[in-house]
Each structure stands twice: as C-alpha cells, then as structure tokens.
Amino acid sequence: MKPQGRSKRMPSIDVTLSLSCEACLAHYEGRAGQVMARSLDGRRVVFPAEALRRVVSRDGVHGTFRLCFTPEGRFQSIARLDRFA
C-alpha cells in the first residue's frame, strides 16, 4: 500500500543559458516562440520563450536555471540556480 498524503514531485531539468539581450528581444517580441537548450546531462529541452521574461536582465539571460514541468510535460516555472554568478 502506498503512503497517503505524499505529493507528486514536479519533473525538473537544469539548463545553462547564455542569451544576449538581442536574442532575448526576439523572444520578447514574439519573433521566436520557443527556446531550445541542452540540459546539464545532455538532453535537448524546448520551453516557451515567454518564460525568459521572468529571468531576463539588461545583459540578457546568463546562468544555470531549473525548469519545472507538470507531470504531463507542460512548462510550469523557471528559477535561477546560480544566484551569485
């Protein structure tokens, strides 16, 4: 019997992104709808470009991020992992 009350963990994947402010602008303006990246373990990851709005700075998007997905595989959230880089 499975223990009651355990929540399902959201699937996640860690990626390193290095996008210039010009590349981010293309995503922001809707000229690019998706971002393709490689995970730290080598998998190809595609997520909505809209997610970059949450992590973009004046210099673009640079660093390591955790992408979280629903159990069905839909993008849920993005969070910076290397806060002091």
mmCIF file of C-alpha atoms in Angstrom:
data_model
loop_
_atom_site.group_PDB
_atom_site.id
_atom_site.type_symbol
_atom_site.label_atom_id
_atom_site.label_comp_id
_atom_site.label_asym_id
_atom_site.label_seq_id
_atom_site.Cartn_x
_atom_site.Cartn_y
_atom_site.Cartn_z
ATOM 1 C CA MET A 1 0.000 0.000 0.000
ATOM 2 C CA LYS A 2 1.329 3.473 -0.878
ATOM 3 C CA PRO A 3 1.717 6.084 1.869
ATOM 4 C CA GLN A 4 -1.078 8.630 1.881
ATOM 5 C CA GLY A 5 -0.520 12.376 1.643
ATOM 6 C CA ARG A 6 2.615 12.366 -0.497
ATOM 7 C CA SER A 7 2.577 14.973 -3.210
ATOM 8 C CA LYS A 8 3.879 14.220 -6.668
ATOM 9 C CA ARG A 9 7.183 15.881 -7.382
ATOM 10 C CA MET A 10 7.150 18.097 -10.396
ATOM 11 C CA PRO A 11 9.616 16.888 -13.044
ATOM 12 C CA SER A 12 12.504 19.314 -13.459
ATOM 13 C CA ILE A 13 15.588 19.747 -15.594
ATOM 14 C CA ASP A 14 18.607 22.034 -15.174
ATOM 15 C CA VAL A 15 19.942 24.017 -18.135
ATOM 16 C CA THR A 16 22.655 26.580 -18.722
ATOM 17 C CA LEU A 17 21.530 29.551 -20.807
ATOM 18 C CA SER A 18 23.601 32.247 -22.429
ATOM 19 C CA LEU A 19 21.404 34.566 -24.484
ATOM 20 C CA SER A 20 22.329 38.099 -25.498
ATOM 21 C CA CYS A 21 19.889 40.935 -24.917
ATOM 22 C CA GLU A 22 19.265 40.945 -28.712
ATOM 23 C CA ALA A 23 18.318 37.255 -28.646
ATOM 24 C CA CYS A 24 16.034 37.889 -25.671
ATOM 25 C CA LEU A 25 14.397 40.766 -27.533
ATOM 26 C CA ALA A 26 13.468 38.409 -30.382
ATOM 27 C CA HIS A 27 11.812 36.121 -27.840
ATOM 28 C CA TYR A 28 10.152 39.032 -26.043
ATOM 29 C CA GLU A 29 8.716 40.479 -29.264
ATOM 30 C CA GLY A 30 7.309 37.106 -30.241
ATOM 31 C CA ARG A 31 9.612 36.544 -33.230
ATOM 32 C CA ALA A 32 10.793 33.374 -31.515
ATOM 33 C CA GLY A 33 8.169 31.337 -29.676
ATOM 34 C CA GLN A 34 10.354 28.668 -28.132
ATOM 35 C CA VAL A 35 13.796 28.342 -26.615
ATOM 36 C CA MET A 36 15.907 25.277 -27.327
ATOM 37 C CA ALA A 37 18.630 24.422 -24.838
ATOM 38 C CA ARG A 38 20.736 21.494 -23.635
ATOM 39 C CA SER A 39 20.345 20.237 -20.118
ATOM 40 C CA LEU A 40 23.341 19.722 -17.864
ATOM 41 C CA ASP A 41 23.027 15.988 -18.554
ATOM 42 C CA GLY A 42 22.911 16.469 -22.347
ATOM 43 C CA ARG A 43 19.187 16.237 -23.094
ATOM 44 C CA ARG A 44 17.566 18.629 -25.573
ATOM 45 C CA VAL A 45 14.959 20.824 -23.903
ATOM 46 C CA VAL A 46 12.337 23.064 -25.501
ATOM 47 C CA PHE A 47 10.329 25.551 -23.447
ATOM 48 C CA PRO A 48 8.207 28.639 -24.148
ATOM 49 C CA ALA A 49 10.167 31.829 -24.809
ATOM 50 C CA GLU A 50 7.700 33.662 -22.576
ATOM 51 C CA ALA A 51 9.493 32.063 -19.604
ATOM 52 C CA LEU A 52 12.539 34.251 -20.270
ATOM 53 C CA ARG A 53 10.592 37.322 -19.181
ATOM 54 C CA ARG A 54 10.918 36.094 -15.596
ATOM 55 C CA VAL A 55 14.723 35.888 -15.668
ATOM 56 C CA VAL A 56 15.985 38.409 -18.250
ATOM 57 C CA SER A 57 18.352 41.198 -17.193
ATOM 58 C CA ARG A 58 19.929 44.135 -19.061
ATOM 59 C CA ASP A 59 22.623 41.757 -20.296
ATOM 60 C CA GLY A 60 20.234 39.031 -21.465
ATOM 61 C CA VAL A 61 19.873 35.652 -19.802
ATOM 62 C CA HIS A 62 23.021 34.012 -18.470
ATOM 63 C CA GLY A 63 23.394 31.278 -15.894
ATOM 64 C CA THR A 64 22.061 27.947 -14.759
ATOM 65 C CA PHE A 65 18.319 27.543 -14.352
ATOM 66 C CA ARG A 66 15.907 24.872 -13.176
ATOM 67 C CA LEU A 67 12.914 24.335 -15.437
ATOM 68 C CA CYS A 68 9.920 22.634 -13.840
ATOM 69 C CA PHE A 69 7.211 20.844 -15.780
ATOM 70 C CA THR A 70 3.836 19.380 -14.911
ATOM 71 C CA PRO A 71 3.570 15.572 -14.781
ATOM 72 C CA GLU A 72 2.051 15.885 -18.284
ATOM 73 C CA GLY A 73 5.200 17.621 -19.572
ATOM 74 C CA ARG A 74 3.926 21.211 -19.809
ATOM 75 C CA PHE A 75 6.252 24.024 -18.738
ATOM 76 C CA GLN A 76 5.485 25.256 -15.227
ATOM 77 C CA SER A 77 8.291 27.525 -13.969
ATOM 78 C CA ILE A 78 11.892 28.675 -14.269
ATOM 79 C CA ALA A 79 14.253 29.565 -11.415
ATOM 80 C CA ARG A 80 17.868 30.715 -11.356
ATOM 81 C CA LEU A 81 20.184 28.283 -9.577
ATOM 82 C CA ASP A 82 23.401 30.294 -9.593
ATOM 83 C CA ARG A 83 22.226 33.396 -7.745
ATOM 84 C CA PHE A 84 25.719 34.778 -7.185
ATOM 85 C CA ALA A 85 27.169 34.314 -10.677
#
